[in-house]
Structure formats: structure tokens, C-alpha cells
Coordinates of C-alpha atoms in Angstrom, one line a residue:
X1 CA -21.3 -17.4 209.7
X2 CA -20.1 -17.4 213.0
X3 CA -22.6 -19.0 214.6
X4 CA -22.9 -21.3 212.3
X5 CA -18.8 -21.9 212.5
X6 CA -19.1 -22.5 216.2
X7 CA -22.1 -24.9 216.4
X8 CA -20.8 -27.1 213.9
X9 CA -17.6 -27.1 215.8
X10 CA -19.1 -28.5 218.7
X11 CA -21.4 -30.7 216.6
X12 CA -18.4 -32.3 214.7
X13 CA -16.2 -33.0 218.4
X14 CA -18.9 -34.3 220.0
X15 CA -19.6 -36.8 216.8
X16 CA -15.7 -37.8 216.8
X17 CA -15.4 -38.4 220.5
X18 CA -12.9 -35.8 220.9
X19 CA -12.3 -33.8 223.7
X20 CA -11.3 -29.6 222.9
X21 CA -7.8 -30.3 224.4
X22 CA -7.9 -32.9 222.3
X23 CA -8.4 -31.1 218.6
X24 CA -6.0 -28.4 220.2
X25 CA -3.3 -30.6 220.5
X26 CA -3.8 -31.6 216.7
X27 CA -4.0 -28.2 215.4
X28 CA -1.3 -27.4 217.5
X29 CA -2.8 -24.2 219.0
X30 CA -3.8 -24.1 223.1
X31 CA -7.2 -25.2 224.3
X32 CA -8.3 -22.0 225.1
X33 CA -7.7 -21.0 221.5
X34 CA -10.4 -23.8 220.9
X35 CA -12.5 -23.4 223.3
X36 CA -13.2 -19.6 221.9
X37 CA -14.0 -20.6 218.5
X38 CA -16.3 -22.7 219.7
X39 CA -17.8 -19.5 221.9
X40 CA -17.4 -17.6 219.4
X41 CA -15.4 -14.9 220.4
X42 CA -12.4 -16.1 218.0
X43 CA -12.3 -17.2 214.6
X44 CA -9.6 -19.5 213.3
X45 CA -6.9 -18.6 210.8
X46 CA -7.2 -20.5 207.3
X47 CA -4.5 -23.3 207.7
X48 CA -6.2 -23.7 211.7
X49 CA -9.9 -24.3 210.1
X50 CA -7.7 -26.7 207.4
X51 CA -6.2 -28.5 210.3
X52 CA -10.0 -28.9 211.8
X53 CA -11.7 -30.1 208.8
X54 CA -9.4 -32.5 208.4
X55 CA -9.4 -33.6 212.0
X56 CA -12.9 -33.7 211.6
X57 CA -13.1 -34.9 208.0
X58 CA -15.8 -32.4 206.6
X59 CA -15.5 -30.0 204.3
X60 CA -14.8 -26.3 204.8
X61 CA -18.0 -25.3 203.1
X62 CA -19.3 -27.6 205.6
X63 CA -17.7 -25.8 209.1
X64 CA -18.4 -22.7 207.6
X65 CA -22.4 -23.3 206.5
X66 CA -22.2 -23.1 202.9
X67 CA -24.0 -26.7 202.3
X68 CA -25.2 -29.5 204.4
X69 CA -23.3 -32.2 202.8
X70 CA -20.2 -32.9 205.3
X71 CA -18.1 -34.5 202.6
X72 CA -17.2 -33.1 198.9
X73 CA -18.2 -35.5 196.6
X74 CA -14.5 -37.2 195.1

């Protein structure tokens, strides 16, 4: 899950246009707190992988790699 966590992540910024410091600043944690989950080495809290799926406007099943459809159907 991890891996999967991280590369969509990345995936997800890069679609948006957003730089890390960027999604930082709106999840109000540092950059370097980004810039791990995206390597990996740290995985965000629950209301920080809230803040990022909304950012990003996916769903958490999404980020996390239990479907393929970004969006929950309304």
C-alpha cells in the first residue's frame, strides 16, 4: 500500500500542477513531511491524507489503491 500511496501521490501533483511546497502549505504540514510520503519513508496521518485527497480531488480508496476510479460516484 505504500507504494502504491506514494506513486499516486506524485501522479496526482504532477496532474494538478502543484509543486510539494505547494500541497504542504495546504495541508499545513512542512515540505519535508511531503516530500517523505512521497519517498516513502512516512505515511500521513488520516485527517493529512483527508487534506490531500481533497487537494487533489480523488478519493481515499483512490490514494490508497483500493480502485482505479479517482472520483466516488455522487
Amino acid at each position: 500500500m505504500r507504494e502504491i500511496l506514494a506513486e499516486r501521490l506524485k501522479q496526482c501533483r504532477k496532474e494538478k500542477g502543484f509543486t510539494q511546497r505547494e500541497v504542504a502549505i495546504y495541508c499545513d504540514i512542512t515540505e519535508k513531511t511531503y516530500q517523505n510520503y512521497e519517498l516513502m519513508t512516512r505515511e500521513p496521518k488520516v485527517e493529512i491524507l483527508l487534506k490531500i485527497a481533497d487537494v487533489f480531488e480523488v478519493s481515499l480508496d483512490y490514494l490508497l489503491g483500493r480502485t482505479e476510479k479517482k472520483q466516488v460516484n455522487a
